[in-house]
JSON list of C-alpha atoms in Angstrom, two decimals:
[
{"chain": "A", "resi": 29, "resn": "ASP", "atom": "CA", "xyz": [-6.09, -16.96, 14.13]},
{"chain": "A", "resi": 30, "resn": "THR", "atom": "CA", "xyz": [-7.72, -13.79, 12.81]},
{"chain": "A", "resi": 31, "resn": "GLY", "atom": "CA", "xyz": [-10.90, -14.15, 14.86]},
{"chain": "A", "resi": 32, "resn": "VAL", "atom": "CA", "xyz": [-13.05, -15.00, 11.82]},
{"chain": "A", "resi": 33, "resn": "SER", "atom": "CA", "xyz": [-14.26, -18.57, 12.17]},
{"chain": "A", "resi": 34, "resn": "GLN", "atom": "CA", "xyz": [-15.54, -20.74, 9.34]},
{"chain": "A", "resi": 35, "resn": "ASN", "atom": "CA", "xyz": [-16.97, -24.22, 9.37]},
{"chain": "A", "resi": 36, "resn": "PRO", "atom": "CA", "xyz": [-16.83, -26.81, 8.20]},
{"chain": "A", "resi": 37, "resn": "ARG", "atom": "CA", "xyz": [-13.21, -26.46, 7.09]},
{"chain": "A", "resi": 38, "resn": "HIS", "atom": "CA", "xyz": [-13.64, -29.25, 4.54]},
{"chain": "A", "resi": 39, "resn": "LYS", "atom": "CA", "xyz": [-16.72, -30.62, 2.86]},
{"chain": "A", "resi": 40, "resn": "ILE", "atom": "CA", "xyz": [-16.88, -33.43, 0.31]},
{"chain": "A", "resi": 41, "resn": "THR", "atom": "CA", "xyz": [-20.23, -33.93, -1.34]},
{"chain": "A", "resi": 42, "resn": "LYS", "atom": "CA", "xyz": [-21.78, -35.61, -4.32]},
{"chain": "A", "resi": 43, "resn": "ARG", "atom": "CA", "xyz": [-23.02, -33.64, -7.27]},
{"chain": "A", "resi": 44, "resn": "GLY", "atom": "CA", "xyz": [-26.60, -32.52, -6.78]},
{"chain": "A", "resi": 45, "resn": "GLN", "atom": "CA", "xyz": [-26.45, -32.30, -3.00]},
{"chain": "A", "resi": 46, "resn": "ASN", "atom": "CA", "xyz": [-26.91, -29.10, -1.03]},
{"chain": "A", "resi": 47, "resn": "VAL", "atom": "CA", "xyz": [-24.19, -27.72, 1.23]},
{"chain": "A", "resi": 48, "resn": "THR", "atom": "CA", "xyz": [-24.13, -24.92, 3.78]},
{"chain": "A", "resi": 49, "resn": "PHE", "atom": "CA", "xyz": [-21.14, -23.04, 5.15]},
{"chain": "A", "resi": 50, "resn": "ARG", "atom": "CA", "xyz": [-21.12, -20.88, 8.24]},
{"chain": "A", "resi": 51, "resn": "CYS", "atom": "CA", "xyz": [-19.04, -17.82, 9.04]},
{"chain": "A", "resi": 52, "resn": "ASP", "atom": "CA", "xyz": [-18.70, -16.21, 12.46]},
{"chain": "A", "resi": 53, "resn": "PRO", "atom": "CA", "xyz": [-17.06, -12.81, 11.98]},
{"chain": "A", "resi": 54, "resn": "ILE", "atom": "CA", "xyz": [-15.22, -10.78, 14.57]},
{"chain": "A", "resi": 55, "resn": "SER", "atom": "CA", "xyz": [-18.00, -9.77, 16.91]},
{"chain": "A", "resi": 56, "resn": "GLU", "atom": "CA", "xyz": [-18.05, -6.00, 16.47]},
{"chain": "A", "resi": 57, "resn": "HIS", "atom": "CA", "xyz": [-17.56, -6.08, 12.69]},
{"chain": "A", "resi": 58, "resn": "ASN", "atom": "CA", "xyz": [-20.55, -4.78, 10.77]},
{"chain": "A", "resi": 59, "resn": "ARG", "atom": "CA", "xyz": [-19.36, -5.75, 7.27]},
{"chain": "A", "resi": 60, "resn": "LEU", "atom": "CA", "xyz": [-19.10, -9.34, 6.12]},
{"chain": "A", "resi": 61, "resn": "TYR", "atom": "CA", "xyz": [-17.92, -10.65, 2.76]},
{"chain": "A", "resi": 62, "resn": "TRP", "atom": "CA", "xyz": [-17.91, -14.00, 1.00]},
{"chain": "A", "resi": 63, "resn": "TYR", "atom": "CA", "xyz": [-15.26, -14.81, -1.58]},
{"chain": "A", "resi": 64, "resn": "ARG", "atom": "CA", "xyz": [-14.53, -17.90, -3.65]},
{"chain": "A", "resi": 65, "resn": "GLN", "atom": "CA", "xyz": [-11.01, -19.01, -4.48]},
{"chain": "A", "resi": 66, "resn": "THR", "atom": "CA", "xyz": [-9.97, -21.69, -6.94]},
{"chain": "A", "resi": 67, "resn": "LEU", "atom": "CA", "xyz": [-6.52, -23.21, -7.20]},
{"chain": "A", "resi": 68, "resn": "GLY", "atom": "CA", "xyz": [-3.91, -20.76, -8.41]},
{"chain": "A", "resi": 69, "resn": "GLN", "atom": "CA", "xyz": [-6.28, -17.81, -8.47]},
{"chain": "A", "resi": 70, "resn": "GLY", "atom": "CA", "xyz": [-6.97, -14.88, -6.22]},
{"chain": "A", "resi": 71, "resn": "PRO", "atom": "CA", "xyz": [-10.20, -14.72, -4.24]},
{"chain": "A", "resi": 72, "resn": "GLU", "atom": "CA", "xyz": [-13.26, -13.64, -6.25]},
{"chain": "A", "resi": 73, "resn": "PHE", "atom": "CA", "xyz": [-15.96, -11.56, -4.61]},
{"chain": "A", "resi": 74, "resn": "LEU", "atom": "CA", "xyz": [-19.35, -13.24, -4.16]},
{"chain": "A", "resi": 75, "resn": "THR", "atom": "CA", "xyz": [-21.43, -11.09, -1.84]},
{"chain": "A", "resi": 76, "resn": "TYR", "atom": "CA", "xyz": [-21.32, -8.47, 0.90]},
{"chain": "A", "resi": 77, "resn": "PHE", "atom": "CA", "xyz": [-23.42, -7.69, 3.98]},
{"chain": "A", "resi": 78, "resn": "GLN", "atom": "CA", "xyz": [-23.58, -4.57, 6.05]},
{"chain": "A", "resi": 79, "resn": "ASN", "atom": "CA", "xyz": [-25.18, -5.69, 9.28]},
{"chain": "A", "resi": 80, "resn": "GLU", "atom": "CA", "xyz": [-28.05, -7.94, 8.15]},
{"chain": "A", "resi": 81, "resn": "ALA", "atom": "CA", "xyz": [-28.55, -6.29, 4.77]},
{"chain": "A", "resi": 82, "resn": "GLN", "atom": "CA", "xyz": [-27.10, -7.96, 1.70]},
{"chain": "A", "resi": 83, "resn": "LEU", "atom": "CA", "xyz": [-25.93, -4.93, -0.27]},
{"chain": "A", "resi": 84, "resn": "GLU", "atom": "CA", "xyz": [-24.06, -6.39, -3.21]},
{"chain": "A", "resi": 85, "resn": "LYS", "atom": "CA", "xyz": [-23.96, -9.68, -5.10]},
{"chain": "A", "resi": 86, "resn": "SER", "atom": "CA", "xyz": [-21.53, -10.72, -7.80]},
{"chain": "A", "resi": 87, "resn": "ARG", "atom": "CA", "xyz": [-22.69, -12.16, -11.10]},
{"chain": "A", "resi": 88, "resn": "LEU", "atom": "CA", "xyz": [-20.78, -15.26, -9.96]},
{"chain": "A", "resi": 89, "resn": "LEU", "atom": "CA", "xyz": [-23.54, -15.86, -7.44]},
{"chain": "A", "resi": 90, "resn": "SER", "atom": "CA", "xyz": [-25.97, -17.93, -9.48]},
{"chain": "A", "resi": 91, "resn": "ASP", "atom": "CA", "xyz": [-29.51, -18.76, -8.40]},
{"chain": "A", "resi": 92, "resn": "ARG", "atom": "CA", "xyz": [-28.20, -21.90, -6.72]},
{"chain": "A", "resi": 93, "resn": "PHE", "atom": "CA", "xyz": [-26.27, -19.77, -4.22]},
{"chain": "A", "resi": 94, "resn": "SER", "atom": "CA", "xyz": [-27.88, -17.96, -1.33]},
{"chain": "A", "resi": 95, "resn": "ALA", "atom": "CA", "xyz": [-26.34, -16.12, 1.58]},
{"chain": "A", "resi": 96, "resn": "GLU", "atom": "CA", "xyz": [-27.90, -14.81, 4.73]},
{"chain": "A", "resi": 97, "resn": "ARG", "atom": "CA", "xyz": [-26.90, -12.87, 7.78]},
{"chain": "A", "resi": 98, "resn": "PRO", "atom": "CA", "xyz": [-30.12, -12.93, 9.75]},
{"chain": "A", "resi": 99, "resn": "LYS", "atom": "CA", "xyz": [-29.12, -11.07, 12.90]},
{"chain": "A", "resi": 100, "resn": "GLY", "atom": "CA", "xyz": [-26.17, -9.14, 11.57]},
{"chain": "A", "resi": 101, "resn": "SER", "atom": "CA", "xyz": [-23.74, -11.51, 13.26]},
{"chain": "A", "resi": 102, "resn": "PHE", "atom": "CA", "xyz": [-22.97, -14.93, 11.73]},
{"chain": "A", "resi": 103, "resn": "SER", "atom": "CA", "xyz": [-23.61, -15.64, 8.07]},
{"chain": "A", "resi": 104, "resn": "THR", "atom": "CA", "xyz": [-24.41, -18.74, 6.05]},
{"chain": "A", "resi": 105, "resn": "LEU", "atom": "CA", "xyz": [-23.68, -19.51, 2.42]},
{"chain": "A", "resi": 106, "resn": "GLU", "atom": "CA", "xyz": [-25.81, -22.27, 0.90]},
{"chain": "A", "resi": 107, "resn": "ILE", "atom": "CA", "xyz": [-25.17, -23.93, -2.44]},
{"chain": "A", "resi": 108, "resn": "GLN", "atom": "CA", "xyz": [-28.04, -25.97, -3.83]},
{"chain": "A", "resi": 109, "resn": "ARG", "atom": "CA", "xyz": [-27.72, -28.76, -6.38]},
{"chain": "A", "resi": 110, "resn": "THR", "atom": "CA", "xyz": [-23.93, -28.60, -6.29]},
{"chain": "A", "resi": 111, "resn": "GLU", "atom": "CA", "xyz": [-21.95, -29.01, -9.49]},
{"chain": "A", "resi": 112, "resn": "GLN", "atom": "CA", "xyz": [-18.33, -30.02, -9.94]},
{"chain": "A", "resi": 113, "resn": "GLY", "atom": "CA", "xyz": [-17.51, -26.46, -10.94]},
{"chain": "A", "resi": 114, "resn": "ASP", "atom": "CA", "xyz": [-18.49, -25.35, -7.44]},
{"chain": "A", "resi": 115, "resn": "SER", "atom": "CA", "xyz": [-15.40, -27.04, -6.02]},
{"chain": "A", "resi": 116, "resn": "ALA", "atom": "CA", "xyz": [-13.36, -24.25, -4.47]},
{"chain": "A", "resi": 117, "resn": "MET", "atom": "CA", "xyz": [-12.32, -22.63, -1.22]},
{"chain": "A", "resi": 118, "resn": "TYR", "atom": "CA", "xyz": [-15.06, -20.38, 0.16]},
{"chain": "A", "resi": 119, "resn": "LEU", "atom": "CA", "xyz": [-13.60, -17.53, 2.20]},
{"chain": "A", "resi": 120, "resn": "CYS", "atom": "CA", "xyz": [-15.39, -15.27, 4.63]},
{"chain": "A", "resi": 121, "resn": "ALA", "atom": "CA", "xyz": [-13.99, -11.92, 5.71]},
{"chain": "A", "resi": 122, "resn": "SER", "atom": "CA", "xyz": [-15.16, -9.18, 8.03]},
{"chain": "A", "resi": 123, "resn": "ARG", "atom": "CA", "xyz": [-14.30, -5.61, 8.84]},
{"chain": "A", "resi": 124, "resn": "MET", "atom": "CA", "xyz": [-15.52, -2.70, 10.89]},
{"chain": "A", "resi": 125, "resn": "GLY", "atom": "CA", "xyz": [-16.45, 0.13, 8.57]},
{"chain": "A", "resi": 126, "resn": "ALA", "atom": "CA", "xyz": [-13.52, 0.88, 6.25]},
{"chain": "A", "resi": 127, "resn": "GLY", "atom": "CA", "xyz": [-11.02, -0.84, 8.53]},
{"chain": "A", "resi": 128, "resn": "GLU", "atom": "CA", "xyz": [-8.77, -3.79, 7.81]},
{"chain": "A", "resi": 129, "resn": "LEU", "atom": "CA", "xyz": [-10.40, -6.82, 6.24]},
{"chain": "A", "resi": 130, "resn": "PHE", "atom": "CA", "xyz": [-9.81, -10.02, 8.23]},
{"chain": "A", "resi": 131, "resn": "PHE", "atom": "CA", "xyz": [-10.20, -13.36, 6.49]},
{"chain": "A", "resi": 132, "resn": "GLY", "atom": "CA", "xyz": [-11.14, -16.70, 7.93]},
{"chain": "A", "resi": 133, "resn": "GLU", "atom": "CA", "xyz": [-9.29, -19.92, 7.10]},
{"chain": "A", "resi": 134, "resn": "GLY", "atom": "CA", "xyz": [-11.90, -20.85, 4.53]},
{"chain": "A", "resi": 135, "resn": "SER", "atom": "CA", "xyz": [-14.19, -23.80, 3.83]},
{"chain": "A", "resi": 136, "resn": "ARG", "atom": "CA", "xyz": [-12.91, -26.12, 1.13]},
{"chain": "A", "resi": 137, "resn": "LEU", "atom": "CA", "xyz": [-15.64, -27.74, -0.97]},
{"chain": "A", "resi": 138, "resn": "THR", "atom": "CA", "xyz": [-15.04, -30.79, -3.14]},
{"chain": "A", "resi": 139, "resn": "VAL", "atom": "CA", "xyz": [-17.91, -31.90, -5.36]},
{"chain": "A", "resi": 140, "resn": "LEU", "atom": "CA", "xyz": [-17.55, -35.45, -6.68]},
{"chain": "B", "resi": 533, "resn": "GLY", "atom": "CA", "xyz": [4.08, -10.61, -11.79]},
{"chain": "B", "resi": 534, "resn": "GLU", "atom": "CA", "xyz": [1.09, -11.64, -13.87]},
{"chain": "B", "resi": 535, "resn": "SER", "atom": "CA", "xyz": [-0.36, -15.11, -14.12]},
{"chain": "B", "resi": 536, "resn": "VAL", "atom": "CA", "xyz": [-1.28, -16.94, -17.27]},
{"chain": "B", "resi": 537, "resn": "GLY", "atom": "CA", "xyz": [-4.09, -19.44, -16.89]},
{"chain": "B", "resi": 538, "resn": "LEU", "atom": "CA", "xyz": [-3.69, -21.47, -13.71]},
{"chain": "B", "resi": 539, "resn": "HIS", "atom": "CA", "xyz": [0.06, -21.03, -13.42]},
{"chain": "B", "resi": 540, "resn": "LEU", "atom": "CA", "xyz": [1.16, -18.69, -10.68]},
{"chain": "B", "resi": 541, "resn": "PRO", "atom": "CA", "xyz": [4.23, -16.59, -11.35]},
{"chain": "B", "resi": 542, "resn": "THR", "atom": "CA", "xyz": [6.98, -17.72, -9.06]},
{"chain": "B", "resi": 543, "resn": "LEU", "atom": "CA", "xyz": [9.85, -15.94, -7.39]},
{"chain": "B", "resi": 544, "resn": "SER", "atom": "CA", "xyz": [12.69, -17.74, -5.64]},
{"chain": "B", "resi": 545, "resn": "VAL", "atom": "CA", "xyz": [15.10, -15.80, -3.44]},
{"chain": "B", "resi": 546, "resn": "GLN", "atom": "CA", "xyz": [17.90, -16.69, -1.10]},
{"chain": "B", "resi": 547, "resn": "GLU", "atom": "CA", "xyz": [17.27, -16.23, 2.60]},
{"chain": "B", "resi": 548, "resn": "GLY", "atom": "CA", "xyz": [18.48, -12.78, 3.60]},
{"chain": "B", "resi": 549, "resn": "ASP", "atom": "CA", "xyz": [18.08, -11.25, 0.15]},
{"chain": "B", "resi": 550, "resn": "ASN", "atom": "CA", "xyz": [15.44, -8.67, -0.71]},
{"chain": "B", "resi": 551, "resn": "SER", "atom": "CA", "xyz": [12.33, -9.69, -2.66]},
{"chain": "B", "resi": 552, "resn": "ILE", "atom": "CA", "xyz": [10.31, -7.61, -5.08]},
{"chain": "B", "resi": 553, "resn": "ILE", "atom": "CA", "xyz": [6.85, -8.79, -6.10]},
{"chain": "B", "resi": 554, "resn": "ASN", "atom": "CA", "xyz": [5.02, -6.91, -8.83]},
{"chain": "B", "resi": 555, "resn": "CYS", "atom": "CA", "xyz": [1.39, -6.43, -9.66]},
{"chain": "B", "resi": 556, "resn": "ALA", "atom": "CA", "xyz": [-0.42, -4.63, -12.47]},
{"chain": "B", "resi": 557, "resn": "TYR", "atom": "CA", "xyz": [-3.90, -3.40, -11.65]},
{"chain": "B", "resi": 558, "resn": "SER", "atom": "CA", "xyz": [-6.57, -2.71, -14.17]},
{"chain": "B", "resi": 559, "resn": "ASN", "atom": "CA", "xyz": [-8.86, 0.03, -12.95]},
{"chain": "B", "resi": 560, "resn": "SER", "atom": "CA", "xyz": [-7.61, 3.60, -12.88]},
{"chain": "B", "resi": 561, "resn": "ALA", "atom": "CA", "xyz": [-10.53, 4.48, -10.59]},
{"chain": "B", "resi": 562, "resn": "SER", "atom": "CA", "xyz": [-9.18, 2.26, -7.80]},
{"chain": "B", "resi": 563, "resn": "ASP", "atom": "CA", "xyz": [-8.13, 4.35, -4.85]},
{"chain": "B", "resi": 564, "resn": "TYR", "atom": "CA", "xyz": [-6.93, 1.85, -2.29]},
{"chain": "B", "resi": 565, "resn": "PHE", "atom": "CA", "xyz": [-4.56, -1.08, -2.62]},
{"chain": "B", "resi": 566, "resn": "ILE", "atom": "CA", "xyz": [-3.60, -3.89, -0.29]},
{"chain": "B", "resi": 567, "resn": "TRP", "atom": "CA", "xyz": [-1.01, -6.65, -0.31]},
{"chain": "B", "resi": 568, "resn": "TYR", "atom": "CA", "xyz": [-2.02, -9.98, 1.20]},
{"chain": "B", "resi": 569, "resn": "LYS", "atom": "CA", "xyz": [0.04, -13.03, 2.09]},
{"chain": "B", "resi": 570, "resn": "GLN", "atom": "CA", "xyz": [-1.56, -16.45, 1.85]},
{"chain": "B", "resi": 571, "resn": "GLU", "atom": "CA", "xyz": [0.08, -19.54, 3.27]},
{"chain": "B", "resi": 572, "resn": "SER", "atom": "CA", "xyz": [-1.02, -22.98, 2.17]},
{"chain": "B", "resi": 573, "resn": "GLY", "atom": "CA", "xyz": [-4.40, -23.94, 3.62]},
{"chain": "B", "resi": 574, "resn": "LYS", "atom": "CA", "xyz": [-4.98, -20.54, 5.21]},
{"chain": "B", "resi": 575, "resn": "GLY", "atom": "CA", "xyz": [-6.92, -17.41, 4.38]},
{"chain": "B", "resi": 576, "resn": "PRO", "atom": "CA", "xyz": [-5.24, -14.25, 3.08]},
{"chain": "B", "resi": 577, "resn": "GLN", "atom": "CA", "xyz": [-3.46, -12.18, 5.70]},
{"chain": "B", "resi": 578, "resn": "PHE", "atom": "CA", "xyz": [-3.10, -8.39, 5.47]},
{"chain": "B", "resi": 579, "resn": "ILE", "atom": "CA", "xyz": [0.46, -7.16, 5.01]},
{"chain": "B", "resi": 580, "resn": "ILE", "atom": "CA", "xyz": [0.34, -3.49, 4.05]},
{"chain": "B", "resi": 581, "resn": "ASP", "atom": "CA", "xyz": [-1.92, -1.03, 2.27]},
{"chain": "B", "resi": 582, "resn": "ILE", "atom": "CA", "xyz": [-1.57, 2.21, 0.36]},
{"chain": "B", "resi": 583, "resn": "ARG", "atom": "CA", "xyz": [-3.97, 4.87, -0.81]},
{"chain": "B", "resi": 584, "resn": "SER", "atom": "CA", "xyz": [-3.85, 6.43, -4.25]},
{"chain": "B", "resi": 585, "resn": "ASN", "atom": "CA", "xyz": [-2.69, 9.79, -2.90]},
{"chain": "B", "resi": 586, "resn": "MET", "atom": "CA", "xyz": [0.60, 8.15, -1.88]},
{"chain": "B", "resi": 587, "resn": "ASP", "atom": "CA", "xyz": [3.35, 6.56, -3.92]},
{"chain": "B", "resi": 588, "resn": "LYS", "atom": "CA", "xyz": [5.25, 4.78, -1.16]},
{"chain": "B", "resi": 589, "resn": "ARG", "atom": "CA", "xyz": [4.49, 3.33, 2.24]},
{"chain": "B", "resi": 590, "resn": "GLN", "atom": "CA", "xyz": [6.76, 1.43, 4.58]},
{"chain": "B", "resi": 591, "resn": "GLY", "atom": "CA", "xyz": [6.03, -1.15, 7.20]},
{"chain": "B", "resi": 592, "resn": "GLN", "atom": "CA", "xyz": [8.16, -3.54, 9.15]},
{"chain": "B", "resi": 593, "resn": "ARG", "atom": "CA", "xyz": [10.48, -5.12, 6.55]},
{"chain": "B", "resi": 594, "resn": "VAL", "atom": "CA", "xyz": [7.96, -4.35, 3.81]},
{"chain": "B", "resi": 595, "resn": "THR", "atom": "CA", "xyz": [7.55, -1.42, 1.44]},
{"chain": "B", "resi": 596, "resn": "VAL", "atom": "CA", "xyz": [4.76, -0.88, -1.08]},
{"chain": "B", "resi": 597, "resn": "LEU", "atom": "CA", "xyz": [5.30, 1.32, -4.13]},
{"chain": "B", "resi": 598, "resn": "LEU", "atom": "CA", "xyz": [2.46, 2.63, -6.26]},
{"chain": "B", "resi": 599, "resn": "ASN", "atom": "CA", "xyz": [2.88, 3.99, -9.77]},
{"chain": "B", "resi": 600, "resn": "LYS", "atom": "CA", "xyz": [-0.49, 5.27, -10.89]},
{"chain": "B", "resi": 601, "resn": "THR", "atom": "CA", "xyz": [0.80, 6.36, -14.29]},
{"chain": "B", "resi": 602, "resn": "VAL", "atom": "CA", "xyz": [1.39, 2.79, -15.37]},
{"chain": "B", "resi": 603, "resn": "LYS", "atom": "CA", "xyz": [-1.04, 1.22, -12.88]},
{"chain": "B", "resi": 604, "resn": "HIS", "atom": "CA", "xyz": [1.68, -0.78, -11.17]},
{"chain": "B", "resi": 605, "resn": "LEU", "atom": "CA", "xyz": [2.11, -1.87, -7.59]},
{"chain": "B", "resi": 606, "resn": "SER", "atom": "CA", "xyz": [5.10, -3.55, -6.01]},
{"chain": "B", "resi": 607, "resn": "LEU", "atom": "CA", "xyz": [5.87, -5.16, -2.68]},
{"chain": "B", "resi": 608, "resn": "GLN", "atom": "CA", "xyz": [9.41, -5.15, -1.42]},
{"chain": "B", "resi": 609, "resn": "ILE", "atom": "CA", "xyz": [10.38, -7.50, 1.39]},
{"chain": "B", "resi": 610, "resn": "ALA", "atom": "CA", "xyz": [13.71, -6.80, 3.07]},
{"chain": "B", "resi": 611, "resn": "ALA", "atom": "CA", "xyz": [15.93, -9.59, 4.38]},
{"chain": "B", "resi": 612, "resn": "THR", "atom": "CA", "xyz": [13.55, -12.32, 3.24]},
{"chain": "B", "resi": 613, "resn": "GLN", "atom": "CA", "xyz": [13.04, -15.14, 5.73]},
{"chain": "B", "resi": 614, "resn": "PRO", "atom": "CA", "xyz": [11.80, -18.73, 5.30]},
{"chain": "B", "resi": 615, "resn": "GLY", "atom": "CA", "xyz": [8.52, -17.71, 6.95]},
{"chain": "B", "resi": 616, "resn": "ASP", "atom": "CA", "xyz": [7.92, -15.31, 4.07]},
{"chain": "B", "resi": 617, "resn": "SER", "atom": "CA", "xyz": [7.37, -18.23, 1.69]},
{"chain": "B", "resi": 618, "resn": "ALA", "atom": "CA", "xyz": [3.75, -17.94, 0.57]},
{"chain": "B", "resi": 619, "resn": "VAL", "atom": "CA", "xyz": [1.54, -16.67, -2.24]},
{"chain": "B", "resi": 620, "resn": "TYR", "atom": "CA", "xyz": [1.27, -12.90, -2.36]},
{"chain": "B", "resi": 621, "resn": "PHE", "atom": "CA", "xyz": [-1.78, -11.14, -3.78]},
{"chain": "B", "resi": 622, "resn": "CYS", "atom": "CA", "xyz": [-2.38, -7.52, -4.52]},
{"chain": "B", "resi": 623, "resn": "ALA", "atom": "CA", "xyz": [-5.93, -6.28, -4.22]},
{"chain": "B", "resi": 624, "resn": "GLU", "atom": "CA", "xyz": [-7.56, -3.09, -5.41]},
{"chain": "B", "resi": 625, "resn": "LEU", "atom": "CA", "xyz": [-10.60, -1.34, -4.09]},
{"chain": "B", "resi": 626, "resn": "LEU", "atom": "CA", "xyz": [-13.00, -0.04, -6.65]},
{"chain": "B", "resi": 627, "resn": "SER", "atom": "CA", "xyz": [-14.59, 3.23, -5.67]},
{"chain": "B", "resi": 628, "resn": "GLY", "atom": "CA", "xyz": [-18.36, 3.07, -5.50]},
{"chain": "B", "resi": 629, "resn": "SER", "atom": "CA", "xyz": [-18.51, -0.72, -5.38]},
{"chain": "B", "resi": 630, "resn": "ALA", "atom": "CA", "xyz": [-19.70, -1.10, -1.80]},
{"chain": "B", "resi": 631, "resn": "ARG", "atom": "CA", "xyz": [-16.09, -1.33, -0.74]},
{"chain": "B", "resi": 632, "resn": "GLN", "atom": "CA", "xyz": [-15.31, -4.82, -1.98]},
{"chain": "B", "resi": 633, "resn": "LEU", "atom": "CA", "xyz": [-11.82, -5.79, -3.06]},
{"chain": "B", "resi": 634, "resn": "THR", "atom": "CA", "xyz": [-10.71, -7.19, -6.41]},
{"chain": "B", "resi": 635, "resn": "PHE", "atom": "CA", "xyz": [-7.73, -9.50, -6.15]},
{"chain": "B", "resi": 636, "resn": "GLY", "atom": "CA", "xyz": [-4.97, -10.11, -8.64]},
{"chain": "B", "resi": 637, "resn": "SER", "atom": "CA", "xyz": [-3.80, -13.62, -9.43]},
{"chain": "B", "resi": 638, "resn": "GLY", "atom": "CA", "xyz": [-0.88, -13.90, -7.04]},
{"chain": "B", "resi": 639, "resn": "THR", "atom": "CA", "xyz": [2.84, -14.66, -7.00]},
{"chain": "B", "resi": 640, "resn": "GLN", "atom": "CA", "xyz": [4.39, -17.68, -5.27]},
{"chain": "B", "resi": 641, "resn": "LEU", "atom": "CA", "xyz": [7.44, -16.64, -3.24]},
{"chain": "B", "resi": 642, "resn": "THR", "atom": "CA", "xyz": [9.87, -19.37, -2.25]},
{"chain": "B", "resi": 643, "resn": "VAL", "atom": "CA", "xyz": [12.72, -18.59, 0.11]},
{"chain": "B", "resi": 644, "resn": "LEU", "atom": "CA", "xyz": [15.74, -20.81, -0.38]},
{"chain": "B", "resi": 645, "resn": "PRO", "atom": "CA", "xyz": [17.99, -21.68, 2.57]}
]
């Protein structure tokens, strides 16, 4: 257990539905990252927060994706109108400054 | 190793032997590199890192080698154990990119009894 908590761990949904994932980082960590990982591939960067500010977004993050970190602590990643191509593991990671990046166990999304 | 499509490169070693996992990175501007271990159903776990001003760094049973001339990174695991079986990813940090990592495609290490 790295101290980064994600839920739900698994989500199965029908195409077109909205889903939301939550990440609770290690409490003193000011930087929070979301990555997406598909089978057989390395994690791909989605977005990054420093405290409550979203400082960088990947081109992978289409308009259907939105992430928030309202109080600079936990973060949510919402996917609207899910598509089958959204099926993946969504990983959250946190770090303090330039320190080690700690990953959560991930939230696995299956879109039917 | 490098992946092609969805197929992870694989490496099988006998328990007790040394393992060498290779990675080619793409961006000569990258100045920080990390090796991660990922077990099935879990998130990536930090193993060891190295900065671009170094060419070798040692940890407990692990050594990372960096060759900036050919943009190559390797992870050496000494006396490989069954618990080392996992997918190993290298990651590079791109300077000026808000400090986010870019991961390679991974190598599946299997330790044989």
